[in-house]
Coordinates of C-alpha atoms and ligand atoms in Angstrom, one line a residue:
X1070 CA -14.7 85.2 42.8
X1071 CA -17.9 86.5 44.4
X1072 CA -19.9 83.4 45.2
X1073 CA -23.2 84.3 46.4
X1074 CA -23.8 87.1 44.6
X1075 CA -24.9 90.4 45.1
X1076 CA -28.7 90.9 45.8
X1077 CA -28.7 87.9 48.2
X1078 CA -29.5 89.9 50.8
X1079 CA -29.3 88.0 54.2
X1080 CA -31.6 86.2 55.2
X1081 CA -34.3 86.9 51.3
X1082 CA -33.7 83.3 50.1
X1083 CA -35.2 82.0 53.1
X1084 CA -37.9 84.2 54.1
X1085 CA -39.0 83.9 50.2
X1086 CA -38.7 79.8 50.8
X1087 CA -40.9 79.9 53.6
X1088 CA -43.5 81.7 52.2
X1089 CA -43.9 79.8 49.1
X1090 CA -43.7 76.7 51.0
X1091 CA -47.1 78.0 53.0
X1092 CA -48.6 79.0 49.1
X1093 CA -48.2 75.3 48.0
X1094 CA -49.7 73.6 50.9
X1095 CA -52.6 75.8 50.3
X1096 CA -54.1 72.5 48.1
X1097 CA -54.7 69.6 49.8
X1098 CA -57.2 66.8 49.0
X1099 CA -57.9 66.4 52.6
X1100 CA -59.9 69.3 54.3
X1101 CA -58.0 68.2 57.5
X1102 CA -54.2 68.9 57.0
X1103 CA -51.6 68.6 53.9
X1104 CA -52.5 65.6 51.4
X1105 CA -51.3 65.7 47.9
X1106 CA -51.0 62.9 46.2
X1107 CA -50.1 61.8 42.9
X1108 CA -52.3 63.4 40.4
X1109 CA -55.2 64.4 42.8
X1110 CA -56.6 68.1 41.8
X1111 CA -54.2 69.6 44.5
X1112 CA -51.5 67.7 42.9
X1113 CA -52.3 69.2 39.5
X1114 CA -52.9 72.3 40.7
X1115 CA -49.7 72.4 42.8
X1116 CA -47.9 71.2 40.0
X1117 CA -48.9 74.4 38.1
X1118 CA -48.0 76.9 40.5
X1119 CA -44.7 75.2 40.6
X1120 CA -44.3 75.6 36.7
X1121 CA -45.7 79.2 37.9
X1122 CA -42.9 80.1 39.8
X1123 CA -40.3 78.4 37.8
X1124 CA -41.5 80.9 34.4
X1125 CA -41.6 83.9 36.6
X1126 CA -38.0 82.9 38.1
X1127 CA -37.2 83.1 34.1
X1128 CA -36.9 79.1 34.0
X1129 CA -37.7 77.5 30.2
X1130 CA -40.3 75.4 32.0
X1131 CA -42.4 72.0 31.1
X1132 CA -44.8 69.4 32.9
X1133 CA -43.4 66.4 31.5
X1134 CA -45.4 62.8 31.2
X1135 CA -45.6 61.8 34.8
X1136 CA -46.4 65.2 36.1
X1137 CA -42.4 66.1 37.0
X1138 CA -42.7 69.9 36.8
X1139 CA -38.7 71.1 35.0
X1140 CA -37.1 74.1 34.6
X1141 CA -34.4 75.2 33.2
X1142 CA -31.6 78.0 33.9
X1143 CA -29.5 77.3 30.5
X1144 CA -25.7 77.5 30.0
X1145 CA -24.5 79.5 27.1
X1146 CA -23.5 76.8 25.4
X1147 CA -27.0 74.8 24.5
X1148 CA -24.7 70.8 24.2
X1149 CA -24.2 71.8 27.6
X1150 CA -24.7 68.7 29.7
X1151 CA -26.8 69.5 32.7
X1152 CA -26.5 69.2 36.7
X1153 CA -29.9 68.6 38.1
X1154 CA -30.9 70.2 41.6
X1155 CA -34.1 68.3 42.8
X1156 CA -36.7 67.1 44.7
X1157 CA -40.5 66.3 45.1
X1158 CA -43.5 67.7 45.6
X1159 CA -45.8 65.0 46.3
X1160 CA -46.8 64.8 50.6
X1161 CA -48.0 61.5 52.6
X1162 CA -51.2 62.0 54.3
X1163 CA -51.8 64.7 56.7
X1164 CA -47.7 66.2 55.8
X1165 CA -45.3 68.6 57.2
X1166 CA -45.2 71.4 54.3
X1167 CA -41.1 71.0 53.9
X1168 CA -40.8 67.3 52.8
X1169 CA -39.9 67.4 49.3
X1170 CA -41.0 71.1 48.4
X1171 CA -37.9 72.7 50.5
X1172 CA -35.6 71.0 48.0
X1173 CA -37.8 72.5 45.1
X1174 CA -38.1 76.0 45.9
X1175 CA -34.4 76.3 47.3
X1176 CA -33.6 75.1 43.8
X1177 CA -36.0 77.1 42.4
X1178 CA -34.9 80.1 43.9
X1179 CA -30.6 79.7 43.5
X1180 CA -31.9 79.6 39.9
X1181 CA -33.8 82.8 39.7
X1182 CA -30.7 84.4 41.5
X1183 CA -28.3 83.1 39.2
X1184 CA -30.9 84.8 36.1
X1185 CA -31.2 88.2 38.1
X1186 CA -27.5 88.2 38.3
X1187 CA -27.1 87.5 34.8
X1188 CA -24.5 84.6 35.9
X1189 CA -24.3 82.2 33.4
X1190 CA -23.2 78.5 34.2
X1191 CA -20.9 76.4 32.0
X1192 CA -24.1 73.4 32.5
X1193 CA -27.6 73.6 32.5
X1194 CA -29.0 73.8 35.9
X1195 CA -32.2 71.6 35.9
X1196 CA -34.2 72.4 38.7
X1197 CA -37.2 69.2 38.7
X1198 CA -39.7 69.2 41.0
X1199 CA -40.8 65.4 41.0
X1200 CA -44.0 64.4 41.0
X1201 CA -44.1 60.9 43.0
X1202 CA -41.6 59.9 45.8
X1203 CA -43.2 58.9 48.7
X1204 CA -45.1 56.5 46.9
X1205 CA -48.8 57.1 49.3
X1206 CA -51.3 56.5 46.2
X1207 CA -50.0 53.6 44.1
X1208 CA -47.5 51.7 46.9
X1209 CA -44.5 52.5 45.2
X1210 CA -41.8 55.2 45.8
X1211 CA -39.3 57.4 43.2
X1212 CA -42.1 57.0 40.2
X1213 CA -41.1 60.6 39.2
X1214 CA -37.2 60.6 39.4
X1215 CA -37.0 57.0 38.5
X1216 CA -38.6 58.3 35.0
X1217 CA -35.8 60.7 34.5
X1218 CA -33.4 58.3 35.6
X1219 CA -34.3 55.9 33.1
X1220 CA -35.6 53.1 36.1
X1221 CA -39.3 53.3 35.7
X1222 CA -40.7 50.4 36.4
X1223 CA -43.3 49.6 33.5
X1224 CA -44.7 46.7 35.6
X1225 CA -45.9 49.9 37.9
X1226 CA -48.8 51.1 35.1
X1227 CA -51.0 48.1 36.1
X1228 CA -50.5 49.3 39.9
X1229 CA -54.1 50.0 41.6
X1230 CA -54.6 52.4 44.4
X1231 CA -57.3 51.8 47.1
X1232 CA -59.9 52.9 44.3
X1233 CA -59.5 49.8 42.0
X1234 CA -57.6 52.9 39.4
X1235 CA -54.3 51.5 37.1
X1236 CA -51.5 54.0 37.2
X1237 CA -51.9 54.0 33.7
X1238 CA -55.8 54.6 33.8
X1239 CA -54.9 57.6 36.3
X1240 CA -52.6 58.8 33.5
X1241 CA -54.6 58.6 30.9
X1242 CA -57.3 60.6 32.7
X1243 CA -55.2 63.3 33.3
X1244 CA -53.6 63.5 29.6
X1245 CA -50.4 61.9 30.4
X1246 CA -49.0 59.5 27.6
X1247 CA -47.1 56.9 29.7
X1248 CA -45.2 55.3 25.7
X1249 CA -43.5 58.7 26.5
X1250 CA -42.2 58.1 29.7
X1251 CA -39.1 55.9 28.4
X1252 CA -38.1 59.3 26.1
X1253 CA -37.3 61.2 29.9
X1254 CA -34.6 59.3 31.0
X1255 CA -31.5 61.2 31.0
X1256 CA -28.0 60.2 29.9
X1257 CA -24.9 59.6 31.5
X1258 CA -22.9 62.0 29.7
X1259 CA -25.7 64.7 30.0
X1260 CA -25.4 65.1 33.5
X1261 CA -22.4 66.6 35.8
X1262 CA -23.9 65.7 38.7
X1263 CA -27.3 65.7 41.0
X1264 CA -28.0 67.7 44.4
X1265 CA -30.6 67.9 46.7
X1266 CA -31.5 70.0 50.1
X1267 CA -34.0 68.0 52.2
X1268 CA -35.3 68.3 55.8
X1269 CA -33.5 66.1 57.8
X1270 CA -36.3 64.7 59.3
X1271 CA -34.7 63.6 62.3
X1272 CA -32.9 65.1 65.6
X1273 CA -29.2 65.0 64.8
X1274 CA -29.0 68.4 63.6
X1275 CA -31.1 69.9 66.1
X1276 CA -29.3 68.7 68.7
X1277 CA -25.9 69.5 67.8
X1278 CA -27.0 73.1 66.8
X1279 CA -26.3 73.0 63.1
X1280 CA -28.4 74.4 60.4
X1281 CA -27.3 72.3 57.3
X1282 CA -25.9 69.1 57.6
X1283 CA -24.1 66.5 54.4
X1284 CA -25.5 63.4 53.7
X1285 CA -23.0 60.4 53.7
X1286 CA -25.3 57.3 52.7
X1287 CA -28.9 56.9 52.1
X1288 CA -30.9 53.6 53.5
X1289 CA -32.0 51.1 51.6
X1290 CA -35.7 49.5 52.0
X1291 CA -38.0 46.8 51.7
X1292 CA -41.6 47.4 51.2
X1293 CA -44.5 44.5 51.4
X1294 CA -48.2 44.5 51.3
X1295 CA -49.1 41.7 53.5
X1296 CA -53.0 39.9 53.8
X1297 CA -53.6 37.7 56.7
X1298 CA -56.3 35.3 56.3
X1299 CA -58.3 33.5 59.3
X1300 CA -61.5 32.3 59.3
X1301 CA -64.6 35.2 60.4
X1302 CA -67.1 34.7 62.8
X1303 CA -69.2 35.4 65.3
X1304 CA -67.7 37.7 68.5
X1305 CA -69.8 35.5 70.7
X1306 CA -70.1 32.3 69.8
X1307 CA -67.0 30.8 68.4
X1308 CA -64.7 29.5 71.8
X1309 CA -61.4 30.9 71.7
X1310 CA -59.4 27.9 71.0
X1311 CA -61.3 27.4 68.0
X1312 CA -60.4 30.9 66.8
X1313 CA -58.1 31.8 63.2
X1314 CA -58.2 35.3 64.0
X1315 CA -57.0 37.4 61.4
X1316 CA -56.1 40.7 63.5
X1317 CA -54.3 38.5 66.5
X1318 CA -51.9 36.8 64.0
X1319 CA -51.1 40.6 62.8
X1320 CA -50.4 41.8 65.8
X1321 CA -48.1 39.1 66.4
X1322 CA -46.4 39.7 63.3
X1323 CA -46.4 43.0 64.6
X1324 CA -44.7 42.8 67.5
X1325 CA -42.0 40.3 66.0
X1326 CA -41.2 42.9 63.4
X1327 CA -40.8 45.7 66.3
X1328 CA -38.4 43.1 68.0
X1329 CA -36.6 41.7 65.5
X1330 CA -35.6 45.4 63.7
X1331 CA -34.4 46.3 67.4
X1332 CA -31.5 43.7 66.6
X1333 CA -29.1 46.2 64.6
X1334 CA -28.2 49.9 65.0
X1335 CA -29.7 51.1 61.8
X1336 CA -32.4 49.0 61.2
X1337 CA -35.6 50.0 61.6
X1338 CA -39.2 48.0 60.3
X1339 CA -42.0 50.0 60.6
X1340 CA -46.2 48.0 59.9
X1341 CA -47.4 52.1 59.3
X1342 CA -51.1 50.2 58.0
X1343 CA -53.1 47.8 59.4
X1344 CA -56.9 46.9 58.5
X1345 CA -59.5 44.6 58.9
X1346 CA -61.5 45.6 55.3
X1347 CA -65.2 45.1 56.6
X1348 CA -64.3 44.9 60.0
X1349 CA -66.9 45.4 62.8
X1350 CA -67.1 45.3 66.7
X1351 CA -69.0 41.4 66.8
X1352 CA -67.3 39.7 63.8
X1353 CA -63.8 37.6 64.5
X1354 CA -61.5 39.2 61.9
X1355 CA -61.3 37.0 58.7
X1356 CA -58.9 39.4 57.5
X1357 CA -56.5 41.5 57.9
X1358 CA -53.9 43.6 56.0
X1359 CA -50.9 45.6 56.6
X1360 CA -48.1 46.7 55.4
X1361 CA -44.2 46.1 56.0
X1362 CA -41.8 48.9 55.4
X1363 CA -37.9 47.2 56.6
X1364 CA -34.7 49.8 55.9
X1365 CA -30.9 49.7 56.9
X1366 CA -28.3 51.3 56.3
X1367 CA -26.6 47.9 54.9
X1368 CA -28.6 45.9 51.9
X1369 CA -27.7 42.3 54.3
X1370 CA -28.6 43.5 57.9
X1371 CA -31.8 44.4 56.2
X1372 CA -32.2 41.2 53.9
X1373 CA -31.8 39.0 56.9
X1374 CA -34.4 40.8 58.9
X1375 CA -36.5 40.5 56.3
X1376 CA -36.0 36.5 55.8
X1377 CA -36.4 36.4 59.7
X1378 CA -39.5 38.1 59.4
X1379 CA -40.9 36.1 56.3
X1380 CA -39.6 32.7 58.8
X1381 CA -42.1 33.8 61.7
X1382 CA -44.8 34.4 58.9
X1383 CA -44.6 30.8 58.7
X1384 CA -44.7 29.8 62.5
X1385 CA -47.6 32.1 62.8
X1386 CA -49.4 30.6 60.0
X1387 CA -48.6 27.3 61.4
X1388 CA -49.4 28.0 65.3
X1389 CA -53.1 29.9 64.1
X1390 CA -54.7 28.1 61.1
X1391 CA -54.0 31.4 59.0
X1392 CA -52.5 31.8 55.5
X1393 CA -50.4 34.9 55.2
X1394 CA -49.3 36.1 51.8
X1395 CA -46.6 38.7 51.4
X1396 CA -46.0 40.8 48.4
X1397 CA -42.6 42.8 47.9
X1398 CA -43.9 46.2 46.3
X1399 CA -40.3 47.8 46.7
X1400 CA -36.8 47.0 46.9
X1401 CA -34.4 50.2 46.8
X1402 CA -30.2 49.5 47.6
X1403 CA -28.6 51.4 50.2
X1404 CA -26.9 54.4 48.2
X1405 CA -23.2 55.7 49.3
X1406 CA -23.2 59.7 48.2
X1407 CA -20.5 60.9 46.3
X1408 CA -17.3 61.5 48.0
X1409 CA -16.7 64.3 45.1
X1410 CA -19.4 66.3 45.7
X1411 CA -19.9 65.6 49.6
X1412 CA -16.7 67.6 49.5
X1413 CA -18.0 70.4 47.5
X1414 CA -20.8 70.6 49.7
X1415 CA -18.7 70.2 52.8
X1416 CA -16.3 73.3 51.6
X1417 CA -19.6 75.3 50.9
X1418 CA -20.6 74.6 54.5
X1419 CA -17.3 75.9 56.0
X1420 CA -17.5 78.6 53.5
X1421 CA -21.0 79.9 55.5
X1422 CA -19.3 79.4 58.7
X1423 CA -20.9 76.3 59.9
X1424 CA -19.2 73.1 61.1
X1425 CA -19.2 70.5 58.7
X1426 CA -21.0 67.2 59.6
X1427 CA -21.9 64.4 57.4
X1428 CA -24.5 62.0 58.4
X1429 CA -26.6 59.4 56.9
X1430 CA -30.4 59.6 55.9
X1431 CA -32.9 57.0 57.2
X1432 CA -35.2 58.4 54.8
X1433 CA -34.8 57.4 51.1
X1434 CA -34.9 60.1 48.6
X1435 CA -35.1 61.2 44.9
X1436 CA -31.4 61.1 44.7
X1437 CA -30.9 57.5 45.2
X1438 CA -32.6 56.7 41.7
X1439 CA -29.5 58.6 40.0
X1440 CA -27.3 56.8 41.8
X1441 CA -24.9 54.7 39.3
X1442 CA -26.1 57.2 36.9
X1443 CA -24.7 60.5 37.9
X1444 CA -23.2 61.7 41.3
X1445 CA -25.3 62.5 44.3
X1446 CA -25.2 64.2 46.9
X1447 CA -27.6 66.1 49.7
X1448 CA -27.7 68.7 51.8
X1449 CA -29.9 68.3 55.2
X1450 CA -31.6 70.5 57.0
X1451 CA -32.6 70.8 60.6
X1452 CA -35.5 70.2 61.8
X1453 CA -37.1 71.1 64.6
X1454 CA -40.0 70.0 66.9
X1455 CA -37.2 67.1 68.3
X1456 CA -36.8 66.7 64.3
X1457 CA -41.0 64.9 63.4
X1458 CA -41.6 64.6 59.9
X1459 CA -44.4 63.4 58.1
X1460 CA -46.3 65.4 60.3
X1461 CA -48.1 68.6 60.6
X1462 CA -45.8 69.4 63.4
X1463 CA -42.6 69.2 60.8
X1464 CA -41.1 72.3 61.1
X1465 CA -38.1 74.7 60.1
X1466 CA -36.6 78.2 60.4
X1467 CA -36.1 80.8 58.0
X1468 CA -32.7 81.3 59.2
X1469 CA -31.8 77.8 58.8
X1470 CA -33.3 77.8 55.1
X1471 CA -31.7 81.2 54.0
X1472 CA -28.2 78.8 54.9
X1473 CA -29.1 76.1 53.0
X1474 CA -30.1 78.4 50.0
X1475 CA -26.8 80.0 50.5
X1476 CA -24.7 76.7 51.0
X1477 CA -26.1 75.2 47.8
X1478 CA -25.8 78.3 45.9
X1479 CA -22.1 78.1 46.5
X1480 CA -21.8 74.8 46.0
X1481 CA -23.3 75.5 42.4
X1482 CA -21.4 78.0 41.7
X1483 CA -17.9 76.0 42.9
X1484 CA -19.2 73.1 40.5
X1485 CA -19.1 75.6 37.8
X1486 CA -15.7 76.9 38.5
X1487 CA -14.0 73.4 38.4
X1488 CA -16.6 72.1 35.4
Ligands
HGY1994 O1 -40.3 56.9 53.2 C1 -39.3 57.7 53.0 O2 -38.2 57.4 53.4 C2 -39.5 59.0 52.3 O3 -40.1 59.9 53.1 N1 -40.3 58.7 51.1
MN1995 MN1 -41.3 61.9 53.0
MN1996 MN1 -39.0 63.5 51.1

């Protein structure tokens, strides 16, 4: 059986990927490189172009109650259950373009493909765009995917962002009824299985020479919003042993956290904020606060760096007169992809005449929140630029995209062989 189909010329997916990768980063809320947050004008805006594409690609399309933008490529048989191919479309400030939207369009276009081809599927194939995952605006990751997984967090709707605006309040505003949200979340038995194509976002692929690569295991993190408070005062006159500096206990804290996460090959703990609010050049800081991102690849290495870390908030508090408070925003298991559909991924790689290699993500993803639900599975793709990501400097090839396109669409179409 023909896989990849005819009209797949070489090398179309990817050119076609590339360029509608540069269309969406066209809106950004930042007149300095690629922001789009959740539900920001560019984020509307880029969710419509999305839904856009998917009707022109022949999709039955919908924006759904948190702004995940679905399509659909239906099987013949409507009870069909459905396999979901996904990602996000949300960016962290000042983004690479290929973080979360590769996995969109290449979904996107193996559907529209499929529909010129006239190849029907024994499953729906849901290709979701999802609105939240890197969690920049309201401190917490997956708010999209963990809708349609059924894990949304309703605790999360009182959430404020830096403005003082509720999650639900930034809902409401833009005509999203969050009493729908529960209504999204799939079912077990309605789903064969979930896939993803990401960047890799790191150099193991680039420097092995491989244009796809399978995801074993995705970390699992910890995220905390923690406040330090001293005493403020005046740069000039307070003597320095009388000081409870707020930004001198953070960078201890700091540089304890950059030690402690050097302690264990796939840990990593990362303080990617720090401010003084109010802050200014002659005032001791009264107050300082940052926040603690810890991940590894095993739920205890990274629980006991965490409790470590939470001890030496104590013996700094102790040895400076400061009160620290630490808030856990996020807690996300370590996820082991499925052994089932690594393999269908694996034979798809082969299939395109590319070494195999399977290799864990120290990013988290989408497809963690349908762990336990469904399968999962990704496919990674190299980066290059000595792999950066979340970065304008993020970058990958056509060639390497038109692969992945390729490698998925065969891994679909395998699926649908032994469904
Ligand atoms: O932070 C992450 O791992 C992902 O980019 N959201
Ligand atoms: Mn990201
Ligand atoms: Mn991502």
């Amino acid at each position: 059986m023909q896989r990849t189909g005819v009209g797949a010329e070489s090398g179309g997916f990817g050119q076609r990927i590339m360029e509608l990768a540069d269309r969406l980063a066209h809106w950004s809320e930042s007149s300095d490189g690629l922001t789009c947050t959740y539900l920001s004008p560019a984020h509307r805006t880029v969710a419509a172009q999305i839904r856009d594409l998917m009707r022109e690609a022949g999709l039955t399309t919908e924006i759904d109650t948190v702004a995940n933008v679905i399509g659909r490529y239906p099987a013949a048989d409507s009870a069909a259950p459905a396999l979901i191919v996904a990602s996000h479309y949300d960016t962290v400030r000042n983004a690479g373009r290929y973080d979360g939207r590769l996995g969109v369009l290449t979904a996107l276009i193996l559907a529209e493909h499929l529909g010129r081809l006239g190849r029907k599927l024994p499953f729906h194939l849901d290709v979701i765009a999802f609105s939240e995952e890197e969690g920049v605006r309201f401190s917490s990751s997956f708010l999209g995917s963990s809708a349609v997984a059924g894990r949304f967090d309703a605790k999360l709707l009182e959430r404020r962002d830096a403005q003082g605006v509720t999650l639900a309040a930034a809902m409401a505003e833009a005509g999203l009824d969050a009493t729908k949200i529960p209504a999204l979340a799939r079912r077990r038995d309605g789903l064969v299985g979930y896939l993803e194509v990401h960047i890799e976002q790191g150099p193991v692929l680039l420097e092995e020479g491989l244009p796809v690569g399978i995801v074993s295991a995705i970390t699992g993190s910890v995220r905390s919003m923690v406040t330090i408070t001293g005493t403020a005062g005046h740069a000039g006159t307070v003597p320095m042993a009388r000081r409870h500096d707020a930004a001198a206990a953070a960078a201890e804290l700091v540089l304890y956290v950059e030690k402690r996460c050097a302690q264990a090959p796939t840990l990593v703990g990362t303080v990617g904020k720090l401010v003084v609010p109010n802050g200014a050049i002659n005032i001791i800081p009264g107050r300082c606060e940052l926040t603690l991102d810890v991940r590894s690849g095993d739920d205890a290495t990274r629980d006991a760096a965490m409790s470590d870390i939470l001890s030496e908030m104590e013996r700094i508090t102790a040895r400076r007169g400061v009160t620290i408070d630490s808030q856990e925003v996020q807690r996300t298991a370590a996820v082991q992809c499925s052994a089932r559909l690594q393999k269908v991924l694996a034979d798809a790689v082969v299939g395109a005449g590319v070494k195999p290699r399977h290799l864990p993500s120290g990013a988290g993803h989408d497809a963690m929140m349908f762990s336990g639900l469904t399968d999962v599975a990704m496919l990674f793709v190299r980066c290059g630029n000595g792999g950066v990501s979340h970065s304008p400097r993020e970058i990958i090839t056509a060639e390497d995209a038109d692969v992945a396109a390729r490698v998925m669409l065969d891994a679909v179409l395998r699926l649908a062989e032994t469904s």
